[in-house]
XYZ file of N, CA and C in Angstrom:
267
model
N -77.277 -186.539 -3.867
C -78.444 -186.812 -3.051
C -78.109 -187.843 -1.977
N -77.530 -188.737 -2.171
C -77.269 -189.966 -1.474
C -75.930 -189.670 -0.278
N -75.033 -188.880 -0.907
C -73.764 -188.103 0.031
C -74.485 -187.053 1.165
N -75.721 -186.483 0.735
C -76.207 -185.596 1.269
C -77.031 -186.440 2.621
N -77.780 -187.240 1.825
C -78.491 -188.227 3.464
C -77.302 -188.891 4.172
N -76.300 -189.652 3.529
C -75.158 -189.955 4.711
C -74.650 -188.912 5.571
N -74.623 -187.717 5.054
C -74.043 -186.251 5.923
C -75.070 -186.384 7.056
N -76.115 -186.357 6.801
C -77.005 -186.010 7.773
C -77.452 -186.987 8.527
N -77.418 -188.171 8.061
C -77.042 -190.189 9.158
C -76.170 -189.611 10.032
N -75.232 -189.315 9.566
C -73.907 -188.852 10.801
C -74.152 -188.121 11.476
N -74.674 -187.172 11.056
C -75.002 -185.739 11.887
C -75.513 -186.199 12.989
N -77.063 -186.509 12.553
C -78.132 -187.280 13.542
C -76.970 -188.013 14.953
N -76.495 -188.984 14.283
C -75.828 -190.021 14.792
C -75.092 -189.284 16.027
N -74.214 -188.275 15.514
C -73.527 -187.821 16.480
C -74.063 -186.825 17.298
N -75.109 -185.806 16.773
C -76.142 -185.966 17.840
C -76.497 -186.360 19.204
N -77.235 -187.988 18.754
C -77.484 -188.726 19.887
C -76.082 -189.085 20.241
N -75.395 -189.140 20.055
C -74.189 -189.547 21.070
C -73.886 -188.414 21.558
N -73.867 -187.239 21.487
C -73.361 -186.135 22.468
C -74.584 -186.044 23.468
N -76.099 -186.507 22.966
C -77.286 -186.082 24.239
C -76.759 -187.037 25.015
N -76.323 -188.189 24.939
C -76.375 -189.211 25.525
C -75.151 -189.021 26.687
N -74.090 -188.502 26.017
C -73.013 -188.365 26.879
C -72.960 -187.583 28.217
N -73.659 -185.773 27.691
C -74.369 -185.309 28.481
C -75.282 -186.114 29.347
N -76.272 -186.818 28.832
C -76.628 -187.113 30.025
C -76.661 -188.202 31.119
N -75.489 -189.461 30.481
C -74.846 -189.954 31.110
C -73.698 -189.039 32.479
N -72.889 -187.781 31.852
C -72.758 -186.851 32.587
C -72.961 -186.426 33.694
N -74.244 -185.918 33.520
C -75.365 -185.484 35.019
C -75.446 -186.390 35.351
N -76.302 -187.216 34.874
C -76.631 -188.692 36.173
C -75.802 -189.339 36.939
N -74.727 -189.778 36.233
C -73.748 -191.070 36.280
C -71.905 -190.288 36.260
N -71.767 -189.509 37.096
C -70.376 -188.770 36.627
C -69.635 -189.924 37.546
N -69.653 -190.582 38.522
C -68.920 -191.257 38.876
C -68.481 -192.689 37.894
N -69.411 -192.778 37.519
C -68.918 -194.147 36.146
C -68.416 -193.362 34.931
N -68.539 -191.870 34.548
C -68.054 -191.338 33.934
C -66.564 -191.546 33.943
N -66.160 -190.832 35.513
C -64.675 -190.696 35.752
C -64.050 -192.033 35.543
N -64.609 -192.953 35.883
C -64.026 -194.279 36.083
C -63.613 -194.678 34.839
N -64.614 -194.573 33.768
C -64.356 -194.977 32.507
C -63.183 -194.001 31.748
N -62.961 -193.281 32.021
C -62.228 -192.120 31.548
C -60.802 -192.301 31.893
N -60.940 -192.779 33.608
C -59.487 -193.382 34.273
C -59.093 -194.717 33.579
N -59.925 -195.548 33.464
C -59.542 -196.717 32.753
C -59.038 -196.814 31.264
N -59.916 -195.153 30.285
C -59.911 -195.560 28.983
C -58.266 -195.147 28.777
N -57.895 -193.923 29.643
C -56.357 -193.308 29.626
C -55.278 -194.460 29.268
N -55.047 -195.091 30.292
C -54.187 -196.031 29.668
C -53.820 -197.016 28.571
N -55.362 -196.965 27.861
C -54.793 -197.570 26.535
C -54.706 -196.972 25.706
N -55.388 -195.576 25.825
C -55.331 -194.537 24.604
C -53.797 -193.695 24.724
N -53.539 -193.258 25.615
C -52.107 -192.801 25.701
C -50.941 -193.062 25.489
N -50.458 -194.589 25.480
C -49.080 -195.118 25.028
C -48.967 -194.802 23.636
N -50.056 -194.779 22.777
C -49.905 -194.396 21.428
C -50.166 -193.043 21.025
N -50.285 -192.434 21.943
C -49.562 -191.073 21.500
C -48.564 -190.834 21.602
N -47.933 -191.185 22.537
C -46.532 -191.116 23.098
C -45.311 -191.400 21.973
N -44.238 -190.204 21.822
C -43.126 -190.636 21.043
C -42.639 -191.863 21.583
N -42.335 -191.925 22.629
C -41.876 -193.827 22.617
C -42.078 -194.403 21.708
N -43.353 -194.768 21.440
C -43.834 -195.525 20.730
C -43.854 -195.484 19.416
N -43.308 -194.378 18.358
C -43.311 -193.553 17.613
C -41.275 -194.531 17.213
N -40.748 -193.971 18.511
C -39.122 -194.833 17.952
C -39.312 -196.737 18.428
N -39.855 -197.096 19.222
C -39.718 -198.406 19.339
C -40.556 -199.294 18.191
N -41.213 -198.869 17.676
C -41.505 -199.002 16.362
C -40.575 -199.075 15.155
N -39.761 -197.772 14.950
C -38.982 -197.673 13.939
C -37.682 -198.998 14.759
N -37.484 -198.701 15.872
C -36.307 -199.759 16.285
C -36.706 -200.935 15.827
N -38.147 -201.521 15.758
C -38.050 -202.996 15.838
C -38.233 -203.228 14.127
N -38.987 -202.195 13.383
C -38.695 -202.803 12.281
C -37.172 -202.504 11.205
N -36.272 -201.940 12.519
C -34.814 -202.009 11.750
C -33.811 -202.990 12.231
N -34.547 -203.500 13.140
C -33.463 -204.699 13.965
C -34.360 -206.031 13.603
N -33.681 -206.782 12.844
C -34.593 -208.405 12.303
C -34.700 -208.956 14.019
N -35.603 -209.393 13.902
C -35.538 -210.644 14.929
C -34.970 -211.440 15.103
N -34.249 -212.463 13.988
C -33.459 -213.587 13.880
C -32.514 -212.994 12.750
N -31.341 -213.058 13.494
C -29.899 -212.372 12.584
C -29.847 -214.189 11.146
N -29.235 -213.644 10.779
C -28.637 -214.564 9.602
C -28.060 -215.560 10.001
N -27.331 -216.337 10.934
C -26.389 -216.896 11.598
C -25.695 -217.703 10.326
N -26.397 -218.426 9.424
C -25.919 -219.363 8.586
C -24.920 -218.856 7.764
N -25.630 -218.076 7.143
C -24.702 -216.890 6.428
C -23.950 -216.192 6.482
N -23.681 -215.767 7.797
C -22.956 -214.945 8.211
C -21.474 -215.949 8.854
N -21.765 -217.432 8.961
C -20.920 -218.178 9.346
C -20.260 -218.608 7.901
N -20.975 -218.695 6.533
C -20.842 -218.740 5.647
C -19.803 -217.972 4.881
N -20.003 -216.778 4.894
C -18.990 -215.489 4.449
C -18.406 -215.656 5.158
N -17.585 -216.125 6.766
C -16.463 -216.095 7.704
C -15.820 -217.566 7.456
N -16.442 -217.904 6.691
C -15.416 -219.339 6.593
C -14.551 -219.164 4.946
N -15.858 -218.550 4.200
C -15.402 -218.299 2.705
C -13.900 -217.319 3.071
N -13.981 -215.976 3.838
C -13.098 -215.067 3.980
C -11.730 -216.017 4.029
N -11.821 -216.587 5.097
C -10.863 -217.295 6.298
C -10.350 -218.314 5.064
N -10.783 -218.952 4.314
C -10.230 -219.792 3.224
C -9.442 -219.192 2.460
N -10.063 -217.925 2.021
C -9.331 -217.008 0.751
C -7.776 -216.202 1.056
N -7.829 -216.022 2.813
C -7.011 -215.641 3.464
C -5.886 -216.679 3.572
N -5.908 -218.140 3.969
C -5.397 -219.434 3.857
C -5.428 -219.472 5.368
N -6.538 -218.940 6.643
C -6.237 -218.909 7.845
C -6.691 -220.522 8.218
N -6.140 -221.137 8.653
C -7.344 -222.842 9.301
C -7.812 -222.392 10.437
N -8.407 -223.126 10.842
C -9.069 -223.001 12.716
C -8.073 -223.376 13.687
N -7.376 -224.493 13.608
C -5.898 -224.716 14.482
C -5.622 -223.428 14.664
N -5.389 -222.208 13.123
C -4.669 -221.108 13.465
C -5.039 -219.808 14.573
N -6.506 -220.095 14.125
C -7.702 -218.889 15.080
C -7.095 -219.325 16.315
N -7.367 -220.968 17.293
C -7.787 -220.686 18.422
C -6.638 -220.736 19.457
């Protein structure tokens, strides 16, 4: 009973938003277009595959590499090897 009146809240609902659109439409098509030109650009980048891989890129590339650690394991190596720094540079 209660699923059945929300079906029909919506219904209603969407309804008045299609009379409304219509007749924003007829009256008002020039603020129509305008809004339509304006809404494009924010609705479109996210359709776009771009956006689809620069996504997957950024959450596979960290932001801030390890540096400590990674200086860490190159000094441990370089010890085990018997290389000094005199020898590197």
């Amino acid at each position: 009973m209660l699923c059945t009146l929300l079906i029909a809240a919506k219904i209603r609902v969407a309804e008045r938003i299609t009379a409304f659109l219509k007749n924003v439409c007829a009256k008002e098509l020039v603020l129509v277009a305008s809004f339509t030109s304006g809404g494009l650009p924010v609705v479109l980048p996210t359709l776009s595959p771009n956006t689809k891989y620069s996504v997957m890129s950024n959450w596979a590339i960290p932001y801030k590499y390890p540096v400590k650690e990674i200086l860490t394991q190159a000094t441990m190596r370089m010890n085990l090897e018997g290389i000094t720094l005199s020898e590197t540079g």
